[in-house]
Amino acid sequence: MNFTPRILILPGLGNSGEQHWQSIWERQYPDFSRINQQNWDNPVCRDWIEQIDRDVMAGDPSNVILVGHSLACTAIAYWAQTFQRTIRGALLVAPSDTEADTYPPGTTGFIPVPLLNLPFPSTVVTSTDDYYVTLSRATFFARSWGSKLVVLDAAGHINAGSGYGNWPEGLALLRELDTGTVS
């Protein structure tokens, strides 16, 4: 499967380990690249969104698809609100509710979750049993962002710990953004 846009991978809090689907995709597709943050464990929103913008603007932004997981989904929403760039799209997987009492401490500036209509096509993928976001909140984020919503049954946080290593269904959703067939 070939992709024509630049695919930029954005892990969430703590980065994505070797068995995470984001890391596996990077190994499978050498053209995919990770946006590396200076501080994965105690992130500052402003630092994260500035790094996202540097990587997006390193080429043609209209040819970029962002692939965010967890906290990176909120970072992408803040980035969109702040920089108003037109990109090809975003795949937002397991968005965390940074406003919830269950969210781990150590992040700065990720509250409140931005509730704007994203200026590009997007797909939110969530689970019925994600510890970091309720289904109702993930649905609310997707509606606020103008995103297509995909709900997986009992998929946890949609990471390696939930059994999501190689994730072909996720690649199919990415392909929809690539071809412009997100409905």
C-alpha positions as protocol buffer text, in pm:
chain_id: "A"
residue {
  index: 1
  type: MET
  ca { x: 0 y: 0 z: 0 }
}
residue {
  index: 2
  type: ASN
  ca { x: 151 y: 332 z: -107 }
}
residue {
  index: 3
  type: PHE
  ca { x: 58 y: 670 z: 33 }
}
residue {
  index: 4
  type: THR
  ca { x: 101 y: 992 z: -162 }
}
residue {
  index: 5
  type: PRO
  ca { x: 93 y: 1247 z: 125 }
}
residue {
  index: 6
  type: ARG
  ca { x: 356 y: 1301 z: 392 }
}
residue {
  index: 7
  type: ILE
  ca { x: 243 y: 1101 z: 693 }
}
residue {
  index: 8
  type: LEU
  ca { x: 352 y: 1254 z: 1024 }
}
residue {
  index: 9
  type: ILE
  ca { x: 315 y: 1032 z: 1330 }
}
residue {
  index: 10
  type: LEU
  ca { x: 239 y: 1201 z: 1664 }
}
residue {
  index: 11
  type: PRO
  ca { x: 258 y: 977 z: 1970 }
}
residue {
  index: 12
  type: GLY
  ca { x: 95 y: 1077 z: 2295 }
}
residue {
  index: 13
  type: LEU
  ca { x: 220 y: 1106 z: 2650 }
}
residue {
  index: 14
  type: GLY
  ca { x: 532 y: 893 z: 2701 }
}
residue {
  index: 15
  type: ASN
  ca { x: 587 y: 834 z: 2326 }
}
residue {
  index: 16
  type: SER
  ca { x: 490 y: 511 z: 2145 }
}
residue {
  index: 17
  type: GLY
  ca { x: 697 y: 199 z: 2211 }
}
residue {
  index: 18
  type: GLU
  ca { x: 830 y: -49 z: 1957 }
}
residue {
  index: 19
  type: GLN
  ca { x: 515 y: -268 z: 1964 }
}
residue {
  index: 20
  type: HIS
  ca { x: 272 y: 24 z: 1920 }
}
residue {
  index: 21
  type: TRP
  ca { x: 96 y: 41 z: 1583 }
}
residue {
  index: 22
  type: GLN
  ca { x: 247 y: 388 z: 1520 }
}
residue {
  index: 23
  type: SER
  ca { x: 601 y: 248 z: 1550 }
}
residue {
  index: 24
  type: ILE
  ca { x: 513 y: -57 z: 1341 }
}
residue {
  index: 25
  type: TRP
  ca { x: 372 y: 167 z: 1067 }
}
residue {
  index: 26
  type: GLU
  ca { x: 692 y: 370 z: 1066 }
}
residue {
  index: 27
  type: ARG
  ca { x: 896 y: 54 z: 1012 }
}
residue {
  index: 28
  type: GLN
  ca { x: 658 y: -71 z: 740 }
}
residue {
  index: 29
  type: TYR
  ca { x: 648 y: 263 z: 558 }
}
residue {
  index: 30
  type: PRO
  ca { x: 986 y: 439 z: 553 }
}
residue {
  index: 31
  type: ASP
  ca { x: 821 y: 758 z: 424 }
}
residue {
  index: 32
  type: PHE
  ca { x: 622 y: 793 z: 748 }
}
residue {
  index: 33
  type: SER
  ca { x: 804 y: 1007 z: 1001 }
}
residue {
  index: 34
  type: ARG
  ca { x: 759 y: 1075 z: 1370 }
}
residue {
  index: 35
  type: ILE
  ca { x: 731 y: 1422 z: 1512 }
}
residue {
  index: 36
  type: ASN
  ca { x: 977 y: 1404 z: 1800 }
}
residue {
  index: 37
  type: GLN
  ca { x: 895 y: 1607 z: 2105 }
}
residue {
  index: 38
  type: GLN
  ca { x: 1160 y: 1728 z: 2349 }
}
residue {
  index: 39
  type: ASN
  ca { x: 963 y: 1614 z: 2652 }
}
residue {
  index: 40
  type: TRP
  ca { x: 743 y: 1306 z: 2619 }
}
residue {
  index: 41
  type: ASP
  ca { x: 675 y: 1262 z: 2992 }
}
residue {
  index: 42
  type: ASN
  ca { x: 596 y: 1616 z: 3112 }
}
residue {
  index: 43
  type: PRO
  ca { x: 475 y: 1783 z: 2794 }
}
residue {
  index: 44
  type: VAL
  ca { x: 401 y: 2151 z: 2754 }
}
residue {
  index: 45
  type: CYS
  ca { x: 128 y: 2214 z: 2495 }
}
residue {
  index: 46
  type: ARG
  ca { x: 292 y: 2523 z: 2345 }
}
residue {
  index: 47
  type: ASP
  ca { x: 619 y: 2331 z: 2288 }
}
residue {
  index: 48
  type: TRP
  ca { x: 434 y: 2039 z: 2130 }
}
residue {
  index: 49
  type: ILE
  ca { x: 227 y: 2249 z: 1889 }
}
residue {
  index: 50
  type: GLU
  ca { x: 529 y: 2456 z: 1784 }
}
residue {
  index: 51
  type: GLN
  ca { x: 714 y: 2132 z: 1701 }
}
residue {
  index: 52
  type: ILE
  ca { x: 411 y: 2005 z: 1507 }
}
residue {
  index: 53
  type: ASP
  ca { x: 409 y: 2329 z: 1307 }
}
residue {
  index: 54
  type: ARG
  ca { x: 782 y: 2311 z: 1231 }
}
residue {
  index: 55
  type: ASP
  ca { x: 745 y: 1957 z: 1096 }
}
residue {
  index: 56
  type: VAL
  ca { x: 428 y: 2035 z: 898 }
}
residue {
  index: 57
  type: MET
  ca { x: 586 y: 2346 z: 744 }
}
residue {
  index: 58
  type: ALA
  ca { x: 906 y: 2161 z: 649 }
}
residue {
  index: 59
  type: GLY
  ca { x: 726 y: 2071 z: 325 }
}
residue {
  index: 60
  type: ASP
  ca { x: 397 y: 2137 z: 153 }
}
residue {
  index: 61
  type: PRO
  ca { x: 139 y: 2144 z: 437 }
}
residue {
  index: 62
  type: SER
  ca { x: -148 y: 2068 z: 198 }
}
residue {
  index: 63
  type: ASN
  ca { x: 12 y: 1726 z: 142 }
}
residue {
  index: 64
  type: VAL
  ca { x: 33 y: 1627 z: 512 }
}
residue {
  index: 65
  type: ILE
  ca { x: -175 y: 1379 z: 709 }
}
residue {
  index: 66
  type: LEU
  ca { x: -122 y: 1382 z: 1083 }
}
residue {
  index: 67
  type: VAL
  ca { x: -164 y: 1054 z: 1272 }
}
residue {
  index: 68
  type: GLY
  ca { x: -216 y: 1129 z: 1640 }
}
residue {
  index: 69
  type: HIS
  ca { x: -265 y: 898 z: 1935 }
}
residue {
  index: 70
  type: SER
  ca { x: -397 y: 990 z: 2280 }
}
residue {
  index: 71
  type: LEU
  ca { x: -267 y: 1328 z: 2403 }
}
residue {
  index: 72
  type: ALA
  ca { x: -147 y: 1404 z: 2049 }
}
residue {
  index: 73
  type: CYS
  ca { x: -514 y: 1437 z: 1942 }
}
residue {
  index: 74
  type: THR
  ca { x: -558 y: 1728 z: 2181 }
}
residue {
  index: 75
  type: ALA
  ca { x: -225 y: 1871 z: 2067 }
}
residue {
  index: 76
  type: ILE
  ca { x: -343 y: 1857 z: 1705 }
}
residue {
  index: 77
  type: ALA
  ca { x: -662 y: 2043 z: 1799 }
}
residue {
  index: 78
  type: TYR
  ca { x: -457 y: 2312 z: 1977 }
}
residue {
  index: 79
  type: TRP
  ca { x: -220 y: 2329 z: 1678 }
}
residue {
  index: 80
  type: ALA
  ca { x: -515 y: 2371 z: 1437 }
}
residue {
  index: 81
  type: GLN
  ca { x: -667 y: 2642 z: 1656 }
}
residue {
  index: 82
  type: THR
  ca { x: -336 y: 2830 z: 1687 }
}
residue {
  index: 83
  type: PHE
  ca { x: -185 y: 2802 z: 1340 }
}
residue {
  index: 84
  type: GLN
  ca { x: -489 y: 2755 z: 1109 }
}
residue {
  index: 85
  type: ARG
  ca { x: -292 y: 2550 z: 855 }
}
residue {
  index: 86
  type: THR
  ca { x: -464 y: 2367 z: 573 }
}
residue {
  index: 87
  type: ILE
  ca { x: -348 y: 2007 z: 566 }
}
residue {
  index: 88
  type: ARG
  ca { x: -480 y: 1700 z: 390 }
}
residue {
  index: 89
  type: GLY
  ca { x: -624 y: 1545 z: 705 }
}
residue {
  index: 90
  type: ALA
  ca { x: -577 y: 1388 z: 1047 }
}
residue {
  index: 91
  type: LEU
  ca { x: -635 y: 1044 z: 1194 }
}
residue {
  index: 92
  type: LEU
  ca { x: -707 y: 1099 z: 1565 }
}
residue {
  index: 93
  type: VAL
  ca { x: -690 y: 772 z: 1757 }
}
residue {
  index: 94
  type: ALA
  ca { x: -794 y: 728 z: 2122 }
}
residue {
  index: 95
  type: PRO
  ca { x: -824 y: 1097 z: 2208 }
}
residue {
  index: 96
  type: SER
  ca { x: -761 y: 1146 z: 2579 }
}
residue {
  index: 97
  type: ASP
  ca { x: -985 y: 1358 z: 2794 }
}
residue {
  index: 98
  type: THR
  ca { x: -730 y: 1586 z: 2957 }
}
residue {
  index: 99
  type: GLU
  ca { x: -1010 y: 1739 z: 3166 }
}
residue {
  index: 100
  type: ALA
  ca { x: -1102 y: 1406 z: 3332 }
}
residue {
  index: 101
  type: ASP
  ca { x: -1000 y: 1320 z: 3686 }
}
residue {
  index: 102
  type: THR
  ca { x: -849 y: 995 z: 3556 }
}
residue {
  index: 103
  type: TYR
  ca { x: -601 y: 1171 z: 3327 }
}
residue {
  index: 104
  type: PRO
  ca { x: -240 y: 1136 z: 3448 }
}
residue {
  index: 105
  type: PRO
  ca { x: -74 y: 1448 z: 3590 }
}
residue {
  index: 106
  type: GLY
  ca { x: 236 y: 1607 z: 3440 }
}
residue {
  index: 107
  type: THR
  ca { x: 100 y: 1789 z: 3136 }
}
residue {
  index: 108
  type: THR
  ca { x: 86 y: 2165 z: 3099 }
}
residue {
  index: 109
  type: GLY
  ca { x: -154 y: 2366 z: 2884 }
}
residue {
  index: 110
  type: PHE
  ca { x: -373 y: 2087 z: 2744 }
}
residue {
  index: 111
  type: ILE
  ca { x: -687 y: 2206 z: 2927 }
}
residue {
  index: 112
  type: PRO
  ca { x: -950 y: 2276 z: 2813 }
}
residue {
  index: 113
  type: VAL
  ca { x: -978 y: 2043 z: 2515 }
}
residue {
  index: 114
  type: PRO
  ca { x: -1028 y: 2270 z: 2211 }
}
residue {
  index: 115
  type: LEU
  ca { x: -1376 y: 2233 z: 2065 }
}
residue {
  index: 116
  type: LEU
  ca { x: -1339 y: 2384 z: 1720 }
}
residue {
  index: 117
  type: ASN
  ca { x: -1435 y: 2252 z: 1380 }
}
residue {
  index: 118
  type: LEU
  ca { x: -1098 y: 2141 z: 1244 }
}
residue {
  index: 119
  type: PRO
  ca { x: -1007 y: 2313 z: 916 }
}
residue {
  index: 120
  type: PHE
  ca { x: -926 y: 1980 z: 748 }
}
residue {
  index: 121
  type: PRO
  ca { x: -1087 y: 1634 z: 714 }
}
residue {
  index: 122
  type: SER
  ca { x: -1042 y: 1411 z: 1016 }
}
residue {
  index: 123
  type: THR
  ca { x: -1139 y: 1076 z: 1160 }
}
residue {
  index: 124
  type: VAL
  ca { x: -1164 y: 1006 z: 1533 }
}
residue {
  index: 125
  type: VAL
  ca { x: -1123 y: 644 z: 1640 }
}
residue {
  index: 126
  type: THR
  ca { x: -1229 y: 556 z: 1993 }
}
residue {
  index: 127
  type: SER
  ca { x: -1317 y: 254 z: 2201 }
}
residue {
  index: 128
  type: THR
  ca { x: -1614 y: 162 z: 2416 }
}
residue {
  index: 129
  type: ASP
  ca { x: -1382 y: 101 z: 2713 }
}
residue {
  index: 130
  type: ASP
  ca { x: -1091 y: 347 z: 2692 }
}
residue {
  index: 131
  type: TYR
  ca { x: -972 y: 438 z: 3042 }
}
residue {
  index: 132
  type: TYR
  ca { x: -861 y: 784 z: 2927 }
}
residue {
  index: 133
  type: VAL
  ca { x: -1190 y: 894 z: 2766 }
}
residue {
  index: 134
  type: THR
  ca { x: -1554 y: 795 z: 2792 }
}
residue {
  index: 135
  type: LEU
  ca { x: -1739 y: 709 z: 2476 }
}
residue {
  index: 136
  type: SER
  ca { x: -1968 y: 1009 z: 2526 }
}
residue {
  index: 137
  type: ARG
  ca { x: -1673 y: 1249 z: 2557 }
}
residue {
  index: 138
  type: ALA
  ca { x: -1494 y: 1102 z: 2254 }
}
residue {
  index: 139
  type: THR
  ca { x: -1818 y: 1135 z: 2057 }
}
residue {
  index: 140
  type: PHE
  ca { x: -1849 y: 1496 z: 2175 }
}
residue {
  index: 141
  type: PHE
  ca { x: -1489 y: 1569 z: 2064 }
}
residue {
  index: 142
  type: ALA
  ca { x: -1552 y: 1413 z: 1721 }
}
residue {
  index: 143
  type: ARG
  ca { x: -1869 y: 1618 z: 1669 }
}
residue {
  index: 144
  type: SER
  ca { x: -1697 y: 1938 z: 1786 }
}
residue {
  index: 145
  type: TRP
  ca { x: -1401 y: 1875 z: 1557 }
}
residue {
  index: 146
  type: GLY
  ca { x: -1626 y: 1789 z: 1259 }
}
residue {
  index: 147
  type: SER
  ca { x: -1468 y: 1444 z: 1243 }
}
residue {
  index: 148
  type: LYS
  ca { x: -1594 y: 1113 z: 1118 }
}
residue {
  index: 149
  type: LEU
  ca { x: -1635 y: 887 z: 1424 }
}
residue {
  index: 150
  type: VAL
  ca { x: -1530 y: 522 z: 1433 }
}
residue {
  index: 151
  type: VAL
  ca { x: -1609 y: 328 z: 1752 }
}
residue {
  index: 152
  type: LEU
  ca { x: -1424 y: 3 z: 1827 }
}
residue {
  index: 153
  type: ASP
  ca { x: -1579 y: -240 z: 2073 }
}
residue {
  index: 154
  type: ALA
  ca { x: -1368 y: -312 z: 2384 }
}
residue {
  index: 155
  type: ALA
  ca { x: -1041 y: -191 z: 2228 }
}
residue {
  index: 156
  type: GLY
  ca { x: -904 y: -18 z: 2539 }
}
residue {
  index: 157
  type: HIS
  ca { x: -668 y: 268 z: 2460 }
}
residue {
  index: 158
  type: ILE
  ca { x: -602 y: 129 z: 2109 }
}
residue {
  index: 159
  type: ASN
  ca { x: -235 y: 72 z: 2182 }
}
residue {
  index: 160
  type: ALA
  ca { x: 5 y: -220 z: 2219 }
}
residue {
  index: 161
  type: GLY
  ca { x: -123 y: -288 z: 2572 }
}
residue {
  index: 162
  type: SER
  ca { x: -471 y: -338 z: 2422 }
}
residue {
  index: 163
  type: GLY
  ca { x: -341 y: -575 z: 2155 }
}
residue {
  index: 164
  type: TYR
  ca { x: -305 y: -316 z: 1880 }
}
residue {
  index: 165
  type: GLY
  ca { x: 33 y: -380 z: 1725 }
}
residue {
  index: 166
  type: ASN
  ca { x: 3 y: -411 z: 1350 }
}
residue {
  index: 167
  type: TRP
  ca { x: -334 y: -248 z: 1287 }
}
residue {
  index: 168
  type: PRO
  ca { x: -450 y: -294 z: 925 }
}
residue {
  index: 169
  type: GLU
  ca { x: -795 y: -145 z: 995 }
}
residue {
  index: 170
  type: GLY
  ca { x: -622 y: 176 z: 1102 }
}
residue {
  index: 171
  type: LEU
  ca { x: -426 y: 180 z: 777 }
}
residue {
  index: 172
  type: ALA
  ca { x: -756 y: 150 z: 590 }
}
residue {
  index: 173
  type: LEU
  ca { x: -884 y: 458 z: 775 }
}
residue {
  index: 174
  type: LEU
  ca { x: -562 y: 639 z: 688 }
}
residue {
  index: 175
  type: ARG
  ca { x: -615 y: 538 z: 323 }
}
residue {
  index: 176
  type: GLU
  ca { x: -962 y: 704 z: 334 }
}
residue {
  index: 177
  type: LEU
  ca { x: -797 y: 1032 z: 436 }
}
residue {
  index: 178
  type: ASP
  ca { x: -534 y: 986 z: 165 }
}
residue {
  index: 179
  type: THR
  ca { x: -792 y: 933 z: -108 }
}
residue {
  index: 180
  type: GLY
  ca { x: -1036 y: 1192 z: 20 }
}
residue {
  index: 181
  type: THR
  ca { x: -1314 y: 940 z: 80 }
}
residue {
  index: 182
  type: VAL
  ca { x: -1383 y: 1023 z: 446 }
}
residue {
  index: 183
  type: SER
  ca { x: -1757 y: 1061 z: 480 }
}
